[in-house]
CSV table of C-alpha atoms in Angstrom, one decimal:
chain,number,residue,atom,x,y,z
Y,27,MET,CA,99.7,37.3,133.4
Y,28,VAL,CA,100.0,36.6,136.8
Y,29,THR,CA,96.1,35.3,138.1
Y,30,PRO,CA,94.3,35.3,141.4
Y,31,TRP,CA,93.6,32.3,143.6
Y,32,ASN,CA,89.5,33.9,144.5
Y,33,PHE,CA,88.1,33.5,140.6
Y,34,PRO,CA,91.5,31.7,138.7
Y,35,ALA,CA,89.1,31.0,135.9
Y,36,ALA,CA,87.9,34.3,135.1
Y,37,MET,CA,90.2,36.4,135.8
Y,38,GLY,CA,92.4,34.0,133.7
Y,39,THR,CA,89.6,34.7,130.9
Y,40,ARG,CA,89.0,37.9,131.1
Y,41,LYS,CA,92.7,38.5,130.1
Y,42,ILE,CA,93.5,36.0,127.8
Y,43,SER,CA,90.7,36.7,125.4
Y,44,SER,CA,91.6,40.5,125.2
Y,45,ALA,CA,95.0,39.4,124.8
Y,46,LEU,CA,95.0,37.0,121.8
Y,47,ALA,CA,92.0,39.2,120.2
Y,48,ALA,CA,94.7,42.6,120.1
Y,49,GLY,CA,97.6,39.5,118.4
Y,50,CYS,CA,99.4,38.4,121.4
Y,51,PRO,CA,100.0,35.0,122.9
Y,52,VAL,CA,100.7,34.9,126.3
Y,53,VAL,CA,102.6,33.4,129.9
Y,54,VAL,CA,100.2,33.0,132.4
Y,55,LYS,CA,101.5,32.0,136.0
Y,56,PRO,CA,98.6,30.4,137.4
Y,57,ALA,CA,97.9,31.0,141.2
Y,58,PHE,CA,100.0,28.3,143.2
Y,59,ALA,CA,97.2,27.2,145.2
Y,60,THR,CA,95.3,26.7,141.7
Y,61,PRO,CA,97.3,25.9,139.1
Y,62,LEU,CA,95.0,24.1,137.2
Y,63,THR,CA,92.6,26.2,135.9
Y,64,MET,CA,94.6,27.3,132.8
Y,65,PRO,CA,95.9,24.0,131.2
Y,66,VAL,CA,93.0,22.7,130.3
Y,67,LEU,CA,92.6,25.9,127.7
Y,68,GLU,CA,95.0,23.4,125.5
Y,69,GLU,CA,91.9,20.7,126.3
Y,70,ALA,CA,89.8,23.2,124.9
Y,71,GLY,CA,91.5,24.0,121.4
Y,72,VAL,CA,93.6,26.6,122.0
Y,73,PRO,CA,96.7,26.4,119.6
Y,74,ALA,CA,99.8,25.1,121.4
Y,75,GLY,CA,102.4,28.4,122.0
Y,76,VAL,CA,99.9,30.8,122.4
Y,77,VAL,CA,98.9,30.5,125.7
Y,78,ASN,CA,102.0,29.3,127.9
Y,79,VAL,CA,100.9,28.1,131.3
Y,80,ALA,CA,103.9,28.7,134.1
Y,81,PRO,CA,102.3,26.7,137.2
Y,82,SER,CA,105.6,27.2,139.8
Y,83,LYS,CA,105.7,27.4,143.9
Y,84,SER,CA,108.5,29.9,143.1
Y,85,SER,CA,106.3,32.8,142.2
Y,86,GLY,CA,108.8,35.4,142.9
Y,87,LYS,CA,111.8,34.1,140.6
Y,88,ILE,CA,109.3,33.1,137.6
Y,89,VAL,CA,107.7,36.4,137.5
Y,90,ASP,CA,110.9,38.2,137.7
Y,91,ALA,CA,112.2,36.0,135.0
Y,92,ILE,CA,109.4,36.6,132.8
Y,93,LEU,CA,109.4,40.4,133.5
Y,94,HIS,CA,113.6,39.9,132.2
Y,95,ASP,CA,112.8,38.8,128.9
Y,96,PRO,CA,112.5,41.4,125.9
Y,97,ARG,CA,109.5,39.7,124.3
Y,98,VAL,CA,107.4,41.1,127.2
Y,99,ARG,CA,105.8,43.7,126.8
Y,100,VAL,CA,103.2,43.8,129.1
Y,101,VAL,CA,102.2,42.7,132.4
Y,102,SER,CA,98.8,41.8,133.3
Y,103,PHE,CA,98.6,41.2,137.0
Y,104,THR,CA,95.4,41.3,140.1
Y,105,ASP,CA,96.2,40.4,143.4
Y,106,SER,CA,97.7,42.6,146.0
Y,107,THR,CA,98.3,45.9,146.3
Y,108,GLU,CA,101.3,45.8,148.0
Y,109,VAL,CA,102.4,42.4,145.3
Y,110,GLY,CA,101.9,45.3,142.4
Y,111,ARG,CA,104.2,47.8,143.9
Y,112,THR,CA,106.7,45.1,143.8
Y,113,LEU,CA,106.0,43.4,139.9
Y,114,LEU,CA,105.8,47.6,139.4
Y,115,LYS,CA,109.6,47.9,139.9
Y,116,GLY,CA,110.6,44.9,138.6
Y,117,ALA,CA,108.2,45.9,135.0
Y,118,ALA,CA,110.0,49.4,135.1
Y,119,ASP,CA,113.4,47.7,134.3
Y,120,ASN,CA,112.3,46.8,130.6
Y,121,ILE,CA,109.9,49.7,130.7
Y,122,VAL,CA,107.3,46.5,130.5
Y,123,THR,CA,104.0,48.4,130.2
Y,124,PRO,CA,101.4,47.6,133.5
Y,125,ALA,CA,98.1,46.6,134.1
Y,126,MET,CA,97.4,46.4,137.2
Y,127,GLU,CA,93.8,45.4,138.9
Y,128,LEU,CA,95.0,45.3,142.9
Y,129,GLY,CA,93.5,45.7,146.2
Y,130,GLY,CA,89.8,47.0,147.3
Y,131,ASN,CA,88.3,48.8,150.4
Y,132,ALA,CA,85.6,49.7,149.1
Y,133,PRO,CA,82.3,51.9,150.8
Y,134,SER,CA,78.5,50.8,150.8
Y,135,ILE,CA,76.4,53.5,151.1
Y,136,VAL,CA,73.0,53.5,152.3
Y,137,CYS,CA,71.6,56.8,151.4
Y,138,GLU,CA,68.3,58.6,153.3
Y,139,ASP,CA,65.8,57.2,150.7
Y,140,ALA,CA,66.8,54.1,149.7
Y,141,ASP,CA,65.0,51.1,149.2
Y,142,ILE,CA,66.5,49.1,152.5
Y,143,ASP,CA,65.4,45.6,152.2
Y,144,LYS,CA,66.7,46.1,148.5
Y,145,ALA,CA,69.7,47.9,150.1
Y,146,VAL,CA,70.3,44.8,152.7
Y,147,GLU,CA,70.0,42.3,149.6
Y,148,GLY,CA,72.9,45.1,147.3
Y,149,ALA,CA,75.0,44.9,151.0
Y,150,ILE,CA,75.0,41.4,151.0
Y,151,LEU,CA,76.1,40.4,147.7
Y,152,ALA,CA,78.7,43.1,148.1
Y,153,LYS,CA,79.9,41.9,151.2
Y,154,MET,CA,79.0,37.5,151.1
Y,155,CYS,CA,80.0,36.9,147.3
Y,156,ASN,CA,83.4,34.6,147.6
Y,157,ILE,CA,82.7,35.1,151.4
Y,158,GLY,CA,84.2,38.5,151.7
Y,159,GLU,CA,87.8,37.6,149.6
Y,160,ALA,CA,87.6,39.7,146.9
Y,161,CYS,CA,89.0,42.7,146.1
Y,162,THR,CA,85.3,44.2,145.0
Y,163,ALA,CA,83.8,43.1,148.3
Y,164,ALA,CA,82.0,45.9,150.4
Y,165,ASN,CA,83.8,46.9,153.3
Y,166,ARG,CA,83.1,50.0,154.8
Y,167,PHE,CA,79.3,50.3,155.5
Y,168,PHE,CA,77.9,54.0,155.4
Y,169,VAL,CA,73.9,54.1,156.4
Y,170,TYR,CA,72.3,57.0,157.2
Y,171,ASP,CA,71.4,58.3,160.6
Y,172,LYS,CA,67.7,57.6,161.0
Y,173,ILE,CA,67.2,55.1,158.7
Y,174,TYR,CA,70.5,53.2,161.0
Y,175,ASP,CA,68.4,50.8,163.0
Y,176,THR,CA,66.3,49.5,160.4
Y,177,PHE,CA,69.0,49.0,158.8
Y,178,ALA,CA,72.3,47.1,161.1
Y,179,GLU,CA,68.8,45.1,162.5
Y,180,LYS,CA,67.7,43.3,158.8
Y,181,LEU,CA,71.6,43.3,157.8
Y,182,THR,CA,72.4,41.5,160.9
Y,183,TRP,CA,69.2,38.9,161.1
Y,184,ARG,CA,70.0,38.0,157.3
Y,185,MET,CA,73.3,37.1,158.1
Y,186,GLY,CA,73.1,35.6,161.2
Y,187,SER,CA,71.2,33.0,159.7
Y,188,MET,CA,73.4,32.0,157.4
Y,189,LYS,CA,74.7,29.2,157.6
Y,190,MET,CA,78.6,27.6,157.8
Y,191,GLY,CA,80.1,24.8,156.7
Y,192,ASN,CA,81.2,22.4,153.8
Y,193,GLY,CA,80.1,25.0,150.8
Y,194,LEU,CA,79.4,21.6,149.0
Y,195,GLU,CA,76.2,20.9,151.7
Y,196,GLU,CA,72.7,22.2,150.4
Y,197,GLY,CA,71.7,25.1,152.4
Y,198,VAL,CA,75.6,26.1,153.2
Y,199,GLU,CA,76.4,30.0,152.1
Y,200,VAL,CA,78.7,30.8,154.4
Y,201,GLY,CA,82.5,28.2,153.5
Y,202,SER,CA,85.6,28.0,155.0
Y,203,LEU,CA,88.2,31.0,154.5
Y,204,VAL,CA,91.0,30.1,152.0
Y,205,ASN,CA,93.7,29.6,154.6
Y,206,ALA,CA,94.8,30.3,158.5
Y,207,ALA,CA,96.8,33.7,157.9
Y,208,THR,CA,93.3,34.4,155.8
Y,209,ARG,CA,92.0,33.9,159.0
Y,210,ASN,CA,93.6,34.8,161.1
Y,211,LYS,CA,93.6,38.8,160.1
Y,212,VAL,CA,89.8,39.0,160.2
Y,213,ILE,CA,89.8,37.9,163.6
Y,214,GLU,CA,92.8,40.7,164.5
Y,215,LEU,CA,90.5,42.8,162.8
Y,216,VAL,CA,87.5,41.8,164.3
Y,217,ASN,CA,89.9,42.1,167.8
Y,218,ASP,CA,90.9,45.5,167.5
Y,219,ALA,CA,87.2,46.2,166.4
Y,220,VAL,CA,86.4,45.3,170.0
Y,221,GLU,CA,88.8,47.0,172.0
Y,222,ARG,CA,87.6,50.3,170.4
Y,223,GLY,CA,84.9,49.6,172.0
Y,224,VAL,CA,82.2,48.0,168.6
Y,225,LYS,CA,79.3,46.2,169.2
Y,226,VAL,CA,79.4,42.7,167.7
Y,227,LEU,CA,76.1,42.5,166.1
Y,228,CYS,CA,75.9,39.1,164.8
Y,229,GLY,CA,79.3,36.5,165.0
Y,230,GLY,CA,82.8,37.3,165.5
Y,231,ALA,CA,83.5,34.4,167.5
Y,232,VAL,CA,86.0,31.6,165.9
Y,233,PRO,CA,84.2,28.1,165.9
Y,234,GLU,CA,86.0,24.9,166.5
Y,235,GLY,CA,86.9,22.3,164.3
Y,236,PRO,CA,88.9,21.6,161.8
Y,237,GLY,CA,88.9,24.4,158.7
Y,238,TYR,CA,89.9,28.1,158.4
Y,239,PHE,CA,86.1,29.1,159.1
Y,240,TYR,CA,84.8,32.3,160.5
Y,241,PRO,CA,81.1,33.3,160.4
Y,242,ALA,CA,79.4,36.4,158.6
Y,243,THR,CA,79.9,39.1,161.1
Y,244,VAL,CA,79.1,42.5,161.6
Y,245,LEU,CA,80.2,45.3,163.4
Y,246,GLY,CA,78.1,48.6,165.0
Y,247,ASP,CA,79.1,52.1,165.4
Y,248,VAL,CA,82.0,51.4,164.0
Y,249,SER,CA,84.6,54.0,165.0
Y,250,PRO,CA,86.3,55.8,162.3
Y,251,ASP,CA,90.6,53.8,163.4
Y,252,SER,CA,89.6,50.8,163.5
Y,253,ARG,CA,91.4,48.7,161.4
Y,254,CYS,CA,89.0,47.6,159.7
Y,255,VAL,CA,87.9,50.8,158.0
Y,256,ALA,CA,91.3,51.6,156.9
Y,257,GLU,CA,92.5,47.6,155.6
Y,258,GLU,CA,91.0,45.0,153.1
Y,259,ILE,CA,89.2,42.7,155.4
Y,260,PHE,CA,89.0,40.4,153.0
Y,261,GLY,CA,86.4,38.5,154.7
Y,262,PRO,CA,83.0,38.2,156.2
Y,263,VAL,CA,83.0,41.0,158.2
Y,264,ALA,CA,80.7,43.9,157.5
Y,265,ALA,CA,81.6,47.5,159.3
Y,266,LEU,CA,78.6,49.6,159.6
Y,267,GLN,CA,79.4,53.6,160.8
Y,268,ARG,CA,76.2,56.6,160.6
Y,269,PHE,CA,76.5,59.4,158.6
Y,270,SER,CA,73.7,62.2,158.8
Y,271,ASP,CA,75.5,64.4,156.8
Y,272,GLU,CA,76.2,64.2,153.2
Y,273,GLU,CA,79.9,66.3,152.4
Y,274,GLU,CA,81.5,64.2,155.8
Y,275,MET,CA,80.3,60.6,154.2
Y,276,ILE,CA,82.1,61.2,151.4
Y,277,SER,CA,84.8,63.0,152.6
Y,278,ARG,CA,85.1,59.8,154.8
Y,279,ALA,CA,83.8,57.0,151.9
Y,280,ASN,CA,87.0,58.5,149.4
Y,281,ASP,CA,89.7,58.6,153.0
Y,282,THR,CA,91.6,55.0,151.9
Y,283,GLU,CA,94.7,54.5,149.1
Y,284,TYR,CA,92.3,52.3,147.3
Y,285,GLY,CA,89.7,53.3,144.6
Y,286,LEU,CA,88.2,50.4,143.0
Y,287,ILE,CA,84.5,50.3,143.7
Y,288,SER,CA,81.9,51.9,145.5
Y,289,TYR,CA,78.3,51.0,146.1
Y,290,LEU,CA,75.5,53.8,146.4
Y,291,PHE,CA,72.1,52.7,147.4
Y,292,PHE,CA,69.4,55.5,147.0
Y,293,GLY,CA,66.1,56.4,145.3
Y,294,GLU,CA,66.4,59.6,143.3
Y,295,MET,CA,68.6,59.7,140.7
Y,296,LYS,CA,69.8,63.1,139.9
Y,297,ARG,CA,71.2,63.5,143.3
Y,298,GLY,CA,72.2,59.5,143.0
Y,299,MET,CA,74.5,59.7,139.9
Y,300,ALA,CA,75.6,63.7,141.1
Y,301,LEU,CA,77.1,61.1,144.4
Y,302,CYS,CA,78.8,58.7,142.3
Y,303,GLU,CA,80.4,61.3,140.0
Y,304,ARG,CA,82.0,62.4,143.8
Y,305,LEU,CA,83.0,59.0,144.9
Y,306,GLU,CA,86.8,57.9,144.0
Y,307,ALA,CA,86.2,54.8,143.2
Y,308,GLY,CA,86.5,53.2,139.3
Y,309,MET,CA,83.4,51.5,139.5
Y,310,VAL,CA,80.3,52.1,141.0
Y,311,GLY,CA,77.1,50.2,141.5
Y,312,ARG,CA,73.7,52.1,141.6
Y,313,ASN,CA,71.3,50.4,143.7
Y,314,PRO,CA,73.5,46.0,142.5
Y,315,GLY,CA,75.4,44.7,145.3
Y,316,LEU,CA,77.5,43.0,141.9
Y,317,VAL,CA,78.8,45.3,139.3
Y,318,SER,CA,81.1,43.0,137.2
Y,319,ASP,CA,80.4,42.8,133.6
Y,320,PRO,CA,82.2,41.7,131.2
Y,321,ALA,CA,81.5,44.0,128.7
Y,322,ALA,CA,81.9,47.2,131.1
Y,323,PRO,CA,85.5,48.3,131.5
Y,324,PHE,CA,86.8,46.5,135.4
Y,325,GLY,CA,89.0,48.8,136.5
Y,326,ASP,CA,90.3,51.3,139.2
Y,327,VAL,CA,91.9,54.4,140.5
Y,328,LYS,CA,94.2,55.7,142.8
Y,329,GLN,CA,96.8,52.4,144.5
Y,330,SER,CA,94.0,49.4,143.1
Y,331,GLY,CA,95.5,49.3,140.1
Y,332,ILE,CA,96.0,50.7,136.4
Y,333,GLY,CA,94.4,50.3,133.3
Y,334,ARG,CA,90.9,48.4,132.4
Y,335,GLU,CA,90.1,44.7,131.5
Y,336,GLY,CA,86.7,44.1,129.6
Y,337,SER,CA,85.3,45.6,127.5
Y,338,HIS,CA,86.6,47.8,124.1
Y,339,GLU,CA,89.0,49.7,126.8
Y,340,GLY,CA,90.1,45.8,128.2
Y,341,LEU,CA,91.7,45.3,124.3
Y,342,LYS,CA,93.6,48.2,124.7
Y,343,GLU,CA,96.4,47.0,127.3
Y,344,PHE,CA,97.7,44.6,124.7
Y,345,GLN,CA,98.2,47.6,121.8
Y,346,GLU,CA,99.7,49.9,120.8
Y,347,THR,CA,99.2,53.1,118.5
Y,348,GLN,CA,101.8,53.8,115.4
Y,349,TYR,CA,101.7,56.9,114.0
Y,350,VAL,CA,103.0,56.9,110.0
Y,351,SER,CA,103.3,60.3,107.7
Y,352,VAL,CA,103.0,59.6,104.5
Y,353,GLU,CA,104.4,62.1,101.4
Y,354,TRP,CA,102.4,60.9,98.5
């Protein structure tokens, strides 16, 4: 199991619990940035040898050695699609079963009959959870043309009023990004959008001082060819686009290699559920801004991953079917 830094305890727990329930001991390679989350399991009473933790700076060497050990039958990985491709190649040598939760580029669709206030609050949850540093974060916002201006105004006010600073201080809603590389990519994506004529409705400027801070940012009328539309932002930037034609909107929402999650805000249930079925995503949130639930199957389609975590589907990732024919 290879776990990420952004939700180190949650991702580790979700993977480990399913494996142990299926009777499988595990080897866990925690992210280099968060190595101390997993060792506490021994303090919690997990028997020695059941959960084996292998923290290391040399992630590639460690994981490659694990993948080529004949005792390993499953590799469960959460991180970027790029790294996932590399692990899939290594897993092929010993035909190790992959369970992959990779990158995302989630669309958030606001239909004409949506409750705008609820849609704004849902957008805040979907965009700003973990400051956007999550594969489930909403990146591309498709808003029906007739309500676009109202939605943009309310979202801009809400995100523009978010206090930035030390996350341990009272009232702070926007903390530092994880490192310089992450912030630099956010800067590049925003600058690219601005060069293409996109309106910066709030944020968009790097603050002075230490830390890797970037303000909550709303980009209006984003050009479809902007990099922030095609790439995972992984930061506190909401890219807004208008739509008036439903068919075109569905096509644009699905126009990505990723397929982890989509968010959909609408009023009339029958029409809304019909739209859900047309979205190429392993999960769809209807009106809520958060959909992750340990009782529900968490997973992806397309290049966002393979398999599921949570629910009984997550248990199946660590089981194999055996058929026995008996003649009496």
